[in-house]
Tab-separated table of C-alpha atoms in Angstrom:
chain	number	residue	atom	x	y	z
A	1	MET	CA	8.550	26.922	47.905
A	2	SER	CA	8.490	27.627	44.108
A	3	PRO	CA	6.546	25.178	41.780
A	4	THR	CA	9.390	22.745	40.917
A	5	THR	CA	9.475	20.118	38.002
A	6	GLY	CA	11.835	17.342	38.088
A	7	LEU	CA	13.603	16.856	34.618
A	8	LEU	CA	14.812	13.265	34.252
A	9	LEU	CA	17.123	12.760	31.352
A	10	ALA	CA	16.648	9.126	30.155
A	11	ALA	CA	17.160	9.138	26.357
A	12	GLY	CA	20.533	7.623	25.892
A	13	GLU	CA	21.279	4.246	24.317
A	14	GLY	CA	23.939	3.428	26.951
A	15	ARG	CA	26.518	2.533	24.373
A	16	ARG	CA	29.194	1.375	26.958
A	17	TYR	CA	26.592	-0.227	29.252
A	18	GLY	CA	25.125	-2.291	26.361
A	19	MET	CA	21.584	-1.085	26.569
A	20	PRO	CA	19.706	2.015	27.587
A	21	LYS	CA	20.145	2.626	31.488
A	22	ALA	CA	16.634	3.626	31.593
A	23	LEU	CA	15.713	-0.109	31.095
A	24	VAL	CA	18.182	-1.488	34.141
A	25	ALA	CA	16.928	-2.620	37.257
A	26	ASP	CA	18.659	-4.135	40.425
A	27	SER	CA	17.259	-5.450	43.726
A	28	GLU	CA	15.720	-1.958	44.474
A	29	GLY	CA	13.770	-2.032	41.128
A	30	PRO	CA	14.096	0.079	37.857
A	31	TRP	CA	16.573	2.804	37.908
A	32	VAL	CA	14.076	5.128	36.137
A	33	HIS	CA	11.517	4.544	38.877
A	34	ARG	CA	14.144	5.188	41.540
A	35	ALA	CA	15.131	8.495	39.916
A	36	ALA	CA	11.674	9.608	39.425
A	37	ARG	CA	10.720	8.931	42.994
A	38	ALA	CA	13.882	10.659	44.101
A	39	LEU	CA	12.721	13.859	42.628
A	40	LEU	CA	9.068	13.479	43.677
A	41	ASP	CA	9.921	12.522	47.309
A	42	GLY	CA	12.783	15.183	47.405
A	43	GLY	CA	10.354	18.202	46.750
A	44	CYS	CA	9.396	18.181	43.152
A	45	GLN	CA	5.802	18.540	42.363
A	46	ASP	CA	5.922	16.590	39.073
A	47	VAL	CA	8.444	14.872	36.939
A	48	LEU	CA	8.991	15.031	33.195
A	49	VAL	CA	11.063	12.074	31.800
A	50	VAL	CA	12.984	12.616	28.569
A	51	THR	CA	13.013	9.303	26.627
A	52	GLY	CA	14.741	8.382	23.352
A	53	ALA	CA	16.330	5.124	22.728
A	54	ARG	CA	13.742	2.307	23.025
A	55	ALA	CA	11.522	5.064	23.943
A	56	GLU	CA	8.335	2.847	23.943
A	57	GLU	CA	9.717	0.266	26.212
A	58	VAL	CA	10.892	2.987	28.697
A	59	GLU	CA	7.456	4.545	28.483
A	60	GLN	CA	5.832	1.244	29.260
A	61	LEU	CA	8.106	0.668	32.193
A	62	LEU	CA	6.960	4.221	33.513
A	63	GLY	CA	3.500	3.131	33.062
A	64	GLN	CA	3.841	0.915	35.857
A	65	MET	CA	4.466	3.756	38.387
A	66	PRO	CA	1.154	4.657	40.191
A	67	GLU	CA	2.071	8.189	39.541
A	68	TRP	CA	1.880	7.778	35.986
A	69	GLY	CA	-1.197	9.084	34.275
A	70	THR	CA	-2.000	11.322	37.337
A	71	GLY	CA	0.039	14.514	36.264
A	72	GLN	CA	2.897	13.618	38.415
A	73	VAL	CA	4.968	11.795	36.120
A	74	ALA	CA	4.848	12.056	32.343
A	75	ALA	CA	7.339	11.590	29.460
A	76	VAL	CA	8.378	13.465	26.313
A	77	ARG	CA	10.224	11.954	23.406
A	78	CYS	CA	13.411	13.421	22.041
A	79	GLY	CA	13.700	12.693	18.434
A	80	THR	CA	17.240	13.678	18.375
A	81	TRP	CA	18.496	11.854	21.499
A	82	ALA	CA	21.451	10.363	19.215
A	83	ARG	CA	23.006	13.702	19.290
A	84	GLY	CA	23.866	13.496	23.151
A	85	MET	CA	22.713	14.773	26.352
A	86	GLY	CA	22.447	18.353	25.223
A	87	ALA	CA	19.644	17.429	22.658
A	88	SER	CA	17.774	15.706	25.578
A	89	LEU	CA	18.039	18.544	27.872
A	90	ARG	CA	17.070	20.912	25.125
A	91	SER	CA	14.053	18.805	24.529
A	92	GLY	CA	13.029	18.766	28.076
A	93	LEU	CA	13.386	22.248	28.896
A	94	THR	CA	11.619	23.289	25.794
A	95	SER	CA	8.709	21.141	26.726
A	96	LEU	CA	8.489	22.669	30.097
A	97	ALA	CA	8.729	26.347	28.744
A	98	THR	CA	5.837	25.719	26.444
A	99	ARG	CA	3.358	24.278	29.196
A	100	GLY	CA	1.622	27.664	29.374
A	101	ARG	CA	0.133	28.272	32.844
A	102	THR	CA	1.849	25.324	34.293
A	103	VAL	CA	5.400	26.394	33.461
A	104	PRO	CA	7.386	25.718	36.559
A	105	ARG	CA	9.630	28.370	38.128
A	106	ARG	CA	12.479	25.946	38.387
A	107	ALA	CA	13.553	22.515	37.085
A	108	VAL	CA	15.570	20.015	38.858
A	109	VAL	CA	17.812	18.223	36.108
A	110	HIS	CA	18.638	14.652	37.106
A	111	LEU	CA	20.278	11.698	35.227
A	112	VAL	CA	18.835	8.200	35.171
A	113	ASP	CA	22.166	6.486	35.743
A	114	LEU	CA	23.004	7.821	39.336
A	115	PRO	CA	21.082	4.972	41.144
A	116	ASP	CA	22.429	6.127	44.626
A	117	VAL	CA	21.277	9.566	44.429
A	118	GLY	CA	17.989	9.642	46.473
A	119	ALA	CA	15.405	12.025	47.803
A	120	PRO	CA	17.771	13.379	50.641
A	121	VAL	CA	20.083	14.786	47.930
A	122	VAL	CA	17.183	16.563	46.249
A	123	GLU	CA	15.661	17.719	49.262
A	124	ARG	CA	18.954	19.346	50.493
A	125	LEU	CA	19.657	20.828	47.110
A	126	LEU	CA	16.203	22.499	47.001
A	127	ARG	CA	16.554	23.772	50.516
A	128	GLU	CA	19.866	25.458	49.826
A	129	ALA	CA	18.546	26.842	46.406
A	130	ASP	CA	15.633	28.488	48.333
A	131	ALA	CA	18.063	29.707	50.915
A	132	HIS	CA	20.396	31.490	48.448
A	133	GLY	CA	17.916	32.112	45.692
A	134	GLU	CA	18.001	35.913	45.662
A	135	GLN	CA	21.782	35.827	45.142
A	136	THR	CA	21.754	32.941	42.523
A	137	GLY	CA	18.481	33.084	40.638
A	138	GLN	CA	17.842	29.457	41.705
A	139	VAL	CA	20.927	27.879	40.050
A	140	ALA	CA	22.374	25.292	42.313
A	141	ARG	CA	24.274	21.982	41.721
A	142	ALA	CA	24.868	18.919	44.030
A	143	ALA	CA	28.618	18.299	44.588
A	144	TYR	CA	30.254	15.061	46.125
A	145	GLU	CA	33.336	15.617	48.033
A	146	GLY	CA	33.857	18.948	46.213
A	147	ARG	CA	33.123	17.250	42.879
A	148	PRO	CA	30.099	19.037	40.914
A	149	GLY	CA	27.353	16.606	39.750
A	150	HIS	CA	23.772	16.095	39.548
A	151	PRO	CA	21.093	16.922	40.195
A	152	VAL	CA	20.967	20.625	39.080
A	153	VAL	CA	18.499	23.242	39.898
A	154	LEU	CA	17.834	25.729	37.128
A	155	GLY	CA	15.576	28.574	37.853
A	156	GLN	CA	13.410	29.619	34.824
A	157	ARG	CA	15.591	32.780	34.214
A	158	HIS	CA	18.385	30.431	33.312
A	159	TRP	CA	16.828	28.299	30.641
A	160	GLU	CA	17.417	30.395	27.771
A	161	GLY	CA	21.138	30.607	28.400
A	162	VAL	CA	21.375	26.811	28.954
A	163	LEU	CA	19.476	26.275	25.636
A	164	GLY	CA	21.725	28.524	23.829
A	165	GLY	CA	24.607	26.160	24.688
A	166	ALA	CA	23.044	22.806	24.940
A	167	ALA	CA	24.806	20.624	22.331
A	168	GLY	CA	26.423	17.178	22.188
A	169	ASP	CA	27.213	15.522	25.613
A	170	ALA	CA	28.013	18.774	27.131
A	171	GLY	CA	24.412	19.528	28.304
A	172	ALA	CA	24.494	22.601	30.545
A	173	ARG	CA	28.125	22.452	31.325
A	174	SER	CA	29.345	25.492	29.418
A	175	TYR	CA	26.505	27.612	30.994
A	176	LEU	CA	27.327	26.414	34.431
A	177	ARG	CA	30.979	27.150	34.027
A	178	ARG	CA	29.887	30.778	33.374
A	179	VAL	CA	27.389	31.392	35.877
A	180	GLU	CA	29.242	29.527	38.862
A	181	PRO	CA	26.162	27.754	40.599
A	182	LEU	CA	25.700	27.275	44.244
A	183	LEU	CA	27.528	24.152	44.990
A	184	VAL	CA	25.786	21.967	47.575
A	185	GLU	CA	27.848	19.305	49.246
A	186	CYS	CA	25.892	15.891	49.412
A	187	GLY	CA	28.874	13.590	49.710
A	188	ASP	CA	27.734	12.389	52.895
A	189	LEU	CA	24.435	11.242	51.361
A	190	ALA	CA	25.567	9.691	48.013
A	191	THR	CA	28.541	9.123	45.797
A	192	GLY	CA	27.023	10.652	42.672
A	193	GLU	CA	28.735	8.520	40.607
A	194	ASP	CA	27.164	7.525	37.109
A	195	VAL	CA	27.380	3.858	36.216
A	196	ASP	CA	28.675	3.224	32.708
A	197	GLU	CA	29.144	-0.560	32.904
A	198	PRO	CA	26.986	-3.335	34.057
A	199	ARG	CA	27.281	-4.393	37.634
A	200	SER	CA	26.600	-7.532	39.557
A	201	GLY	CA	22.879	-7.627	40.615
A	202	THR	CA	21.645	-5.492	37.677
A	203	ALA	CA	19.467	-6.722	34.777
A	204	SER	CA	17.648	-5.602	31.872
A	205	ILE	CA	13.788	-5.117	32.257
A	206	THR	CA	13.172	-6.451	28.908
């Protein structure tokens, strides 16, 4: 299996939610912890979390994870996070691309506000990406009842194309539309729905 880094986008201010979703917790713990562990347990060797809004608080929360400081979980701040998801994705991919000898061969892009997407989704996505890697160049996307969603596997050869179109809230959308990634059905494992408004049982960490 290729060296794989999870790229967790957690920089947004959560305008509709009323607070950054990287600081939300429910009965199963902080969402940012859960998303990072889904990536690690699903097959990523390490996770880079992109922070932005209230970055210091998010990073303090990440510091409570036993994986923090071991090289398994780290963070990079996106100074332009207010410009949208595209800026966060650009910041994260640029950081990975400049890691020298430790540049991963692929990244698994995940979002912090998908609390029901766990390790089984990541594991299936990576397994299918490996099985079809020669044809796709390691670009694959989780789908839920046929609807494309996250996480998304991006082989290193696709990063330049993604960076060329990453702007606003579109993220990698325009690039993925062009290359037609392998869709991996995961609707039996999760809904893949992002949470945009507070739900019963959730609370702020701070």
